[in-house]
Tab-separated table of C-alpha atoms in Angstrom:
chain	number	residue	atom	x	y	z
A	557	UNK	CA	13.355	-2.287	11.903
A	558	UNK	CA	10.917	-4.106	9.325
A	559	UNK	CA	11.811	-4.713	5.800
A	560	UNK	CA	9.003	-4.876	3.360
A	561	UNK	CA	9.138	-6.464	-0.488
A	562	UNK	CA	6.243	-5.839	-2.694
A	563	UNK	CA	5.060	-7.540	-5.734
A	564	UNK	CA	1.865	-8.471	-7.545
A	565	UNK	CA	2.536	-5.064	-10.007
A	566	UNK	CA	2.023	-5.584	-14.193
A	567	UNK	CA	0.872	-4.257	-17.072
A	568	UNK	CA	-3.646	-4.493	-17.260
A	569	UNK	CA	-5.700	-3.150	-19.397
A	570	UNK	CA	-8.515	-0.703	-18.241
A	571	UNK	CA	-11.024	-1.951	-16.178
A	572	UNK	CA	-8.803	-5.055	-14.920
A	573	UNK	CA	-7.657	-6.271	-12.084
A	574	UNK	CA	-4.129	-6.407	-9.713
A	575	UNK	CA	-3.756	-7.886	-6.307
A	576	UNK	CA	-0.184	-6.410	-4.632
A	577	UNK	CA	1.159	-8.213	-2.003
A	578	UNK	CA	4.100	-7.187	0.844
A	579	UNK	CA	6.014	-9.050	2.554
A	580	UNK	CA	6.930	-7.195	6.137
A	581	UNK	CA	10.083	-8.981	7.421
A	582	UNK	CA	10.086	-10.127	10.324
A	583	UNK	CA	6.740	-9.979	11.363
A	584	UNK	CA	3.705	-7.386	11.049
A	585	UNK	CA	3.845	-7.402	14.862
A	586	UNK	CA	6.789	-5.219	14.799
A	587	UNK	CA	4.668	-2.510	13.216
A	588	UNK	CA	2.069	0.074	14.416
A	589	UNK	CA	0.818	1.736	11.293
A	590	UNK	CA	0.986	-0.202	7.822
A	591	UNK	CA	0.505	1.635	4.541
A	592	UNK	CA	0.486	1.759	1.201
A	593	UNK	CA	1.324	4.748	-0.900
A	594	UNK	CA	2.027	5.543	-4.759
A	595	UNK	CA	3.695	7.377	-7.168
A	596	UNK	CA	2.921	8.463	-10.790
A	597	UNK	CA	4.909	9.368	-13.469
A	598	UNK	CA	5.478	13.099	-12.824
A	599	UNK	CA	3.422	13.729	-10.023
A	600	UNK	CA	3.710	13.540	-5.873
A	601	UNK	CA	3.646	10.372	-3.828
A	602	UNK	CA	-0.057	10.134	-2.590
A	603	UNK	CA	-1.553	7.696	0.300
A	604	UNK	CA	-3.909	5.008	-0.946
A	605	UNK	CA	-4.388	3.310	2.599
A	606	UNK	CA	-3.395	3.394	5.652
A	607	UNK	CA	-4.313	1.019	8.806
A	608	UNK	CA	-3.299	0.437	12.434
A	609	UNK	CA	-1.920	-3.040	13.316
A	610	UNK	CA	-5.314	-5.071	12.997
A	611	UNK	CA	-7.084	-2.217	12.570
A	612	UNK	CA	-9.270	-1.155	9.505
A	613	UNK	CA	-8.094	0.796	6.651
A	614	UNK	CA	-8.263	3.925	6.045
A	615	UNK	CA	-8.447	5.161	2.146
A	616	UNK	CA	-7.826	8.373	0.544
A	617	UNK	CA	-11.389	9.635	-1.015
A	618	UNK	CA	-10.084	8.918	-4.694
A	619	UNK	CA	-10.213	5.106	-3.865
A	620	UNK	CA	-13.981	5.257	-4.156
A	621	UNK	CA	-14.152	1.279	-3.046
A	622	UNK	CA	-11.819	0.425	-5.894
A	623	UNK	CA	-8.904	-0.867	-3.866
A	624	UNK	CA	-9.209	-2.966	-0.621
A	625	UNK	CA	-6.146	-3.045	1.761
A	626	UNK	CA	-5.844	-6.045	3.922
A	627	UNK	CA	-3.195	-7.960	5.985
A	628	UNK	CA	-2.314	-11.864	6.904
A	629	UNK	CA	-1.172	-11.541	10.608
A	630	UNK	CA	0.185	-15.332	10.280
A	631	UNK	CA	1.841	-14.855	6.854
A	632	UNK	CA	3.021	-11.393	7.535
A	633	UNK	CA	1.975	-10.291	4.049
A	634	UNK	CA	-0.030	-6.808	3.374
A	635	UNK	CA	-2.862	-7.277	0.213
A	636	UNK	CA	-4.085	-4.595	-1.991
A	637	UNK	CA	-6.424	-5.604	-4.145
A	638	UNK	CA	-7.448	-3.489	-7.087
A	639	UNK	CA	-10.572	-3.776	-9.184
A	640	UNK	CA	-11.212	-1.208	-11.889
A	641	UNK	CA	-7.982	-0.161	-12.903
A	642	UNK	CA	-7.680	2.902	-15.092
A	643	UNK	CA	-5.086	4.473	-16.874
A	644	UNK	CA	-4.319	7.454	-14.350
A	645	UNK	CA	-3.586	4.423	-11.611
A	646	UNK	CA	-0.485	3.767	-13.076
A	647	UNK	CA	2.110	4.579	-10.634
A	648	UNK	CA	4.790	2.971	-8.697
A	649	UNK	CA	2.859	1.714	-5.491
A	650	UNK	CA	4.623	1.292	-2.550
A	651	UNK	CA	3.933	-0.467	1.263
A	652	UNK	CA	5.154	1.340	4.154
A	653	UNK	CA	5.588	0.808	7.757
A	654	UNK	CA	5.698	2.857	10.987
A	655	UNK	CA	6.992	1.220	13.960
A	656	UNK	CA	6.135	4.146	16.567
A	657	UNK	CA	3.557	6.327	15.493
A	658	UNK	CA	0.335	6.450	16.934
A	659	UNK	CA	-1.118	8.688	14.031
A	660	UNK	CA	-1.198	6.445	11.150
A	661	UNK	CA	-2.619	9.054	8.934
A	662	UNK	CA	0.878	10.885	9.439
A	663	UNK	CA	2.728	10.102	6.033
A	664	UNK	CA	5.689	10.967	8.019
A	665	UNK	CA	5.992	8.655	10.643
A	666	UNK	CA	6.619	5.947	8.492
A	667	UNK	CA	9.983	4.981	8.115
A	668	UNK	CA	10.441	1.526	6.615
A	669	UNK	CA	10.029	1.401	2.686
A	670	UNK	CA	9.873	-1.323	-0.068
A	671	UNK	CA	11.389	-0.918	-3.324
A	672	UNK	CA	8.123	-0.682	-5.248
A	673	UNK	CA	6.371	-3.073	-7.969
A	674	UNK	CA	5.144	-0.648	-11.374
A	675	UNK	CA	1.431	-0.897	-11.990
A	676	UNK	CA	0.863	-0.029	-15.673
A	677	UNK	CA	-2.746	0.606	-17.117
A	678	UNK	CA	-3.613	0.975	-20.785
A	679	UNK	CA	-6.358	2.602	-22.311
């Protein structure tokens, strides 16, 4: 099973910018779906983006070409990159793996979790 580590989260003011990174242990090869997912103070874990192994993301319509997922096959790292940040983006955000699924847009099938890294934005 993969283990993923995130980090890249902080504290930005409106308007700025975050880059997360993951680190999927062992390799991204062991994966068929890669995600990543948040969760705000009070409210449900929602999907940002989802992607097949080396395929293109998918985002949730909020995004609105705010946040751009990628992946580093050699490094084994998962990006999101996040321009624009506003106040209702803080969350914790999360990467997530599935090693089986063929659906990635199933927020069930994945089954390997990091720990999180808190993305704060102030007003």
């Amino acid at each position: 099973q993969v283990h993923l580590v995130e980090s890249g989260g902080g504290s930005v003011q409106a308007g700025g910018s975050l880059r997360l990174s993951c680190d999927v242990i062992p390799e991204i090869q062991r994966a068929n779906c890669l995600g990543w997912f948040r969760e705000g103070p009070g409210k449900e874990r929602e999907r940002v983006a989802v992607a097949k192994r080396d395929g293109d993301p998918s985002y949730s319509d909020w995004v609105t070409g705010r946040f751009t997922a990628s992946q580093d096959n050699a490094k084994n790292v998962l990006y999101l990159q996040m321009t624009n940040l506003q106040p209702e983006d803080t969350a914790m955000y999360y990467c997530a793996a599935a090693e089986t699924c063929v659906d990635c847009s199933l927020d069930w099938c994945y089954g390997a979790w990091g720990q999180g890294t808190q993305v704060t934005v102030s007003s």
